[in-house]
Amino acid sequence: MPGSDSAVMERKPWVAEATKDARLEIKDLNVYFGEGADRFQAVKNVSVKVQQGGSFGIVGESGSGKSTVLRAVCGLVESWDGEIDIDGAPVSHKRDKAFARKIQMVFQDPYASLHPRHTVDRVLSEPLKLHGFDDVDGRVLRALDDVGLGADFRFRYPHQLSGGQRQRVAVARALMLEPEILLLDEPTSALDVSVQAEILNLFADLRKEHNLTYVMVTHDLAVVAHMCDEIAVMQHGEVVEVMDVEAMRSSTPETAYTQELLKASMGYDAEFFGDS
Amino acid sequence: MTTAPVKSNVPDRAGLKAWLSSDAPTSRGHARAVQFYMGWMKLYENKLAFLGFLIILSLVLMAIFAPLLATTEPNAQDLAKRLTAPGVDGHLLGTDELGRDIWSRLVYGSRITLLIVGIVAFTAPVFGLLIGTVAGYLGGWVDQALMRLVDIFLAFPKLILALAFVAALGAGIESAIIAISLTAWPPYARIARAETLTIRNADYISAVRLQGAGVMHIIVGHVWPLCLSSIIVRVTLDMAGIILTAAGLGFLGLGAQPPEPEWGAMISAGRKFILDHWWVAAMPGMAIFIVSLGFNLLGDGLRDILDPKKSQS
Amino acid sequence: MSDTLLSVEDLWVRFPTRSGTVDAVRGISFSVGRERVGIVGESGSGKSMTGRSILRLIRSPGQMEAKSIMFNGENLLDYSERQMRKIRGHQISMVMQDPKFSLNPVHTVGKQICEALRLHTKASRREARQGALEMLEAVQIRNPERVFDSYPHELSGGMGQRVMIAMMLITDPKLLIADEPTSALDVTVQMKVLAIMDKLVQERGMGLIFISHDLNLVSSFCDRIIIMYAGRIVETCKASELHNATHPYTRGLLNALPRIEEPKGRLEALQRQDSWKQEASVDARV
């Protein structure tokens, strides 16, 4: 595809352009862990922009800081500076209750993200009660229906569910407060391939139905290519490249690192990797 | 709480077992019943733990039906029959130095034992749980301050500290209970804190934080249920120690006061005749031994039953 | 591929549970020559159990049963536990998923590699050290002396897995069983580690059993593929022929994979059929 090259060129530099329809915008985000001599900068000067209704992917290997960006956005990490704007308004370090109705997150490991002693019913009704929603029963049943589980699952405990079913519950939980932005932190990497397909399809359906904006973090380029329109590649805490999905499909990324990543996710190639 | 939309109809006895072991509960109550039934089956299958459970159950029944089980009034003296050997004259376990029937005193004494055990079991662990989880969850200076307090309490030998409290509060069963509770909570705080540290960064805690839940909501609703099982196990294992501490205080004359039939005080009274009339001290000793053993067996079994790692596999 | 290294016939692995016996592996037969054989399956397919049972490493209460496990012309089932210990690590080695759990944290890497060598050969201390350093170099560790003296926790995941491979190959085994050896690693590191393993296995004319959940990876890395579902082998084929696979399960797995080069609007969800559990296992011996 000859045209995609220029598309990439146009996108650069990925410093924010002043557009109105950005749902989430991150400007010069730095995240630090530890104090004093142990202080470690996990994220360096990250700036990305996610369009309303868009699906933005962040790929990178472990330690690249990709998950940390998500955690700073949703408020689980407080030691950051820079700017995070939602619908044009900057968010503070301490988040209030109303913030919870804007952004929710789906975690990586469905075995660790559900409370082992709470039934599905409790997991789903808790956010509703916290925020004083009415019609709790109806909403719980509709949410179960939405994620393809049905009322049968309502009073089960997590240990009575399979990995895929647990992840569906986690997705339902994230949707209970009707957020506009969903942060997905490696949501399928702990699942089998066939289950991953079901969950990815579910994400696609929900995005259409609820008009959601996704930010997805993953190490799997195939998943990101399937799910996202725009992709940022991170390495050592920095964004090394932002490209759109066409550039990725046509294997025309700019940096050597991205090319290596792409090659690696296509499968083993003795000639390419053998003589390193 | 809202009610379940699907009415769970409890079926006849044949279907009851299936209903209780259902994989897809139909209401909150049903889900809880299934959990409870599964725990019960595990307890039932663990023979030693079940024996412990039976011992504790008989202790409770003994305390409830004490007037029916006792052959005489616990404090009724009959000096003519003092120090009667077990089995003689209808005194199942003999009589003590004032001619009181030891069996009857043991039966009534179970009420005192249960009272001590019950109150301590509901105060010390709850207090320790609260301190430990708050310290563990909040961390920072709160953690430092609370845990140093725990260290101070832990640095004193338990019985000595209890003695000091009793000395300050005056002898009596209530003082003994308060003293034991005050000395028993620090280990629970330690356990609860350690447990909290392992779960405070779990994804399910992050998830509920993202929903805007407050600190106390998270601690009580999400951290406590997970600390509870190790605390319960520790409580049952500690029960034996608590009974012994109470008996020790009674033995030293600082717990229950005469003529109350407290087991430790009974041993204390019997030690004067231990060579010639062994049963006066031995019978309450046996009672303490059996009940302590019961709690220990149950506690060991509960460790297996409540361990979430085991129940999930 | 005429010289068969390992031939397994009718292997079963059973686990007694509260609600009856669970069969983790149900009567599978397969063989391995001097080639790379991939065993692919989802969680619960019995692929790891298969790998472990070759070395008779099924933990109690699990039980294994087989008509025969022929290795080098001898039936491993007739071996005593003592004889098996000589086979493990010497004739057949195993690399596990996470090096952190396979290396002893309180000993240096070098000491553990030397021990592995000295356990099975009569190498002197000096020879063992020399051998270990050469092996570390062979797995492309740039500074073998330094790694030799370091402790497992000081190594990165990729480095740890290279050390594991070095340790497993130093005794010159005939067969290497690699159970998800690179799943815990980043993709780029993963490929480097695979390349090292590939090269060593080829050079020494070893057999390799590569157990993985990643169909894409296995098809590009191995010569032959065995696909397992619910304890059975549902299909076996040459890796290069995978796209012609016929079993609906294999097809379903292939279609469920998102692919970078060919976008799909929706991924095909796998429709599991009960009959797959009942079908007889495919004989994967050659």
PDB file of C-alpha atoms in Angstrom, chain A residues 71 74-78 96-97 99-100 103-105 107-109 112-119 121-123 125-127 129-131 136-137 141 151-152 154-157 159-160 173 177, chain B residues 1-6 22-29 31-32 34-35 201-214 217 220-223 225-226 228-229 306-308 311-312:
ATOM      1  CA  ARG A  71      -3.400   3.420  35.736  1.00  0.00           C
ATOM      2  CA  CYS A  74      -7.966   6.151  35.804  1.00  0.00           C
ATOM      3  CA  GLY A  75      -6.425   7.415  39.030  1.00  0.00           C
ATOM      4  CA  LEU A  76      -4.947   4.222  40.467  1.00  0.00           C
ATOM      5  CA  VAL A  77      -1.493   5.796  40.289  1.00  0.00           C
ATOM      6  CA  GLU A  78      -1.212   9.259  41.800  1.00  0.00           C
ATOM      7  CA  ASP A  96     -14.196  12.105  42.888  1.00  0.00           C
ATOM      8  CA  LYS A  97     -17.139   9.761  42.630  1.00  0.00           C
ATOM      9  CA  PHE A  99     -15.230  10.491  37.704  1.00  0.00           C
ATOM     10  CA  ALA A 100     -16.092   6.824  38.117  1.00  0.00           C
ATOM     11  CA  ILE A 103     -14.011   5.972  32.983  1.00  0.00           C
ATOM     12  CA  GLN A 104     -13.919   2.330  33.931  1.00  0.00           C
ATOM     13  CA  MET A 105     -11.329  -0.348  33.458  1.00  0.00           C
ATOM     14  CA  PHE A 107      -8.191  -5.850  34.065  1.00  0.00           C
ATOM     15  CA  GLN A 108      -5.875  -8.441  32.657  1.00  0.00           C
ATOM     16  CA  ASP A 109      -6.393 -11.466  34.812  1.00  0.00           C
ATOM     17  CA  ALA A 112      -7.596 -11.882  40.057  1.00  0.00           C
ATOM     18  CA  SER A 113     -10.095  -9.187  39.211  1.00  0.00           C
ATOM     19  CA  LEU A 114     -13.196 -10.668  40.826  1.00  0.00           C
ATOM     20  CA  HIS A 115     -13.546 -10.839  44.589  1.00  0.00           C
ATOM     21  CA  PRO A 116     -13.441 -14.547  45.451  1.00  0.00           C
ATOM     22  CA  ARG A 117     -16.129 -14.258  48.130  1.00  0.00           C
ATOM     23  CA  HIS A 118     -18.643 -12.132  46.252  1.00  0.00           C
ATOM     24  CA  THR A 119     -21.359 -13.463  43.985  1.00  0.00           C
ATOM     25  CA  ASP A 121     -24.865 -10.331  41.763  1.00  0.00           C
ATOM     26  CA  ARG A 122     -22.920  -8.506  44.447  1.00  0.00           C
ATOM     27  CA  VAL A 123     -20.132  -7.573  42.037  1.00  0.00           C
ATOM     28  CA  SER A 125     -24.966  -4.375  42.053  1.00  0.00           C
ATOM     29  CA  GLU A 126     -22.285  -2.788  44.222  1.00  0.00           C
ATOM     30  CA  PRO A 127     -21.386   0.091  41.870  1.00  0.00           C
ATOM     31  CA  LYS A 129     -25.682   1.065  45.107  1.00  0.00           C
ATOM     32  CA  LEU A 130     -22.579   3.199  45.587  1.00  0.00           C
ATOM     33  CA  HIS A 131     -23.909   5.682  43.073  1.00  0.00           C
ATOM     34  CA  VAL A 136     -30.775  -2.350  40.571  1.00  0.00           C
ATOM     35  CA  ASP A 137     -32.293  -5.744  39.741  1.00  0.00           C
ATOM     36  CA  LEU A 141     -30.096  -8.597  34.612  1.00  0.00           C
ATOM     37  CA  ALA A 151     -29.728 -14.641  34.538  1.00  0.00           C
ATOM     38  CA  ASP A 152     -28.488 -18.135  35.411  1.00  0.00           C
ATOM     39  CA  ARG A 154     -26.374 -14.106  38.688  1.00  0.00           C
ATOM     40  CA  PHE A 155     -25.812 -15.843  41.991  1.00  0.00           C
ATOM     41  CA  ARG A 156     -22.685 -17.775  41.193  1.00  0.00           C
ATOM     42  CA  TYR A 157     -19.340 -17.275  42.819  1.00  0.00           C
ATOM     43  CA  HIS A 159     -14.909 -20.161  41.305  1.00  0.00           C
ATOM     44  CA  GLN A 160     -18.013 -21.532  39.609  1.00  0.00           C
ATOM     45  CA  ARG A 173     -19.011  -4.599  36.047  1.00  0.00           C
ATOM     46  CA  LEU A 177     -21.963   2.872  35.701  1.00  0.00           C
TER      47      LEU A 177
ATOM     48  CA  MET B   1     -31.312  -5.556  49.827  1.00  0.00           C
ATOM     49  CA  THR B   2     -33.412  -6.375  46.846  1.00  0.00           C
ATOM     50  CA  THR B   3     -35.243  -9.602  46.389  1.00  0.00           C
ATOM     51  CA  ALA B   4     -34.419 -12.152  43.767  1.00  0.00           C
ATOM     52  CA  PRO B   5     -36.620 -12.085  40.692  1.00  0.00           C
ATOM     53  CA  VAL B   6     -36.564 -15.854  40.300  1.00  0.00           C
ATOM     54  CA  SER B  22     -26.369 -26.675  42.681  1.00  0.00           C
ATOM     55  CA  ASP B  23     -23.891 -25.038  40.333  1.00  0.00           C
ATOM     56  CA  ALA B  24     -26.329 -22.307  39.399  1.00  0.00           C
ATOM     57  CA  PRO B  25     -28.008 -20.871  42.471  1.00  0.00           C
ATOM     58  CA  THR B  26     -31.191 -18.956  41.785  1.00  0.00           C
ATOM     59  CA  SER B  27     -31.168 -16.435  44.631  1.00  0.00           C
ATOM     60  CA  ARG B  28     -28.899 -14.834  47.179  1.00  0.00           C
ATOM     61  CA  GLY B  29     -30.191 -17.139  49.880  1.00  0.00           C
ATOM     62  CA  ALA B  31     -26.113 -19.157  46.899  1.00  0.00           C
ATOM     63  CA  ARG B  32     -25.387 -18.801  50.582  1.00  0.00           C
ATOM     64  CA  VAL B  34     -24.895 -23.843  48.747  1.00  0.00           C
ATOM     65  CA  GLN B  35     -21.713 -22.291  50.174  1.00  0.00           C
ATOM     66  CA  ASN B 201      -3.164  -4.245  45.454  1.00  0.00           C
ATOM     67  CA  ALA B 202      -5.366  -6.950  43.976  1.00  0.00           C
ATOM     68  CA  ASP B 203      -7.271  -6.051  40.847  1.00  0.00           C
ATOM     69  CA  TYR B 204     -10.648  -6.516  42.498  1.00  0.00           C
ATOM     70  CA  ILE B 205      -9.714  -3.892  45.065  1.00  0.00           C
ATOM     71  CA  SER B 206      -8.565  -1.566  42.266  1.00  0.00           C
ATOM     72  CA  ALA B 207     -11.856  -2.190  40.504  1.00  0.00           C
ATOM     73  CA  VAL B 208     -13.959  -1.143  43.473  1.00  0.00           C
ATOM     74  CA  ARG B 209     -11.724   1.889  44.021  1.00  0.00           C
ATOM     75  CA  LEU B 210     -12.413   2.884  40.431  1.00  0.00           C
ATOM     76  CA  GLN B 211     -16.112   2.714  41.191  1.00  0.00           C
ATOM     77  CA  GLY B 212     -15.611   5.465  43.717  1.00  0.00           C
ATOM     78  CA  ALA B 213     -15.955   3.410  46.900  1.00  0.00           C
ATOM     79  CA  GLY B 214     -14.637   4.928  50.121  1.00  0.00           C
ATOM     80  CA  HIS B 217     -16.461   0.547  52.412  1.00  0.00           C
ATOM     81  CA  VAL B 220     -15.340  -3.736  55.559  1.00  0.00           C
ATOM     82  CA  GLY B 221     -16.925  -5.068  52.394  1.00  0.00           C
ATOM     83  CA  HIS B 222     -13.904  -6.342  50.501  1.00  0.00           C
ATOM     84  CA  VAL B 223     -10.920  -6.802  52.784  1.00  0.00           C
ATOM     85  CA  PRO B 225     -14.337 -11.208  54.120  1.00  0.00           C
ATOM     86  CA  LEU B 226     -10.922 -12.364  52.964  1.00  0.00           C
ATOM     87  CA  LEU B 228     -12.067 -13.573  58.157  1.00  0.00           C
ATOM     88  CA  SER B 229     -11.162 -17.178  57.445  1.00  0.00           C
ATOM     89  CA  LEU B 306     -11.822 -22.088  54.902  1.00  0.00           C
ATOM     90  CA  ASP B 307      -8.557 -21.857  53.015  1.00  0.00           C
ATOM     91  CA  PRO B 308      -9.658 -20.234  49.754  1.00  0.00           C
ATOM     92  CA  SER B 311     -11.571 -24.590  48.120  1.00  0.00           C
ATOM     93  CA  GLN B 312     -10.936 -23.138  44.691  1.00  0.00           C
TER      94      GLN B 312
END
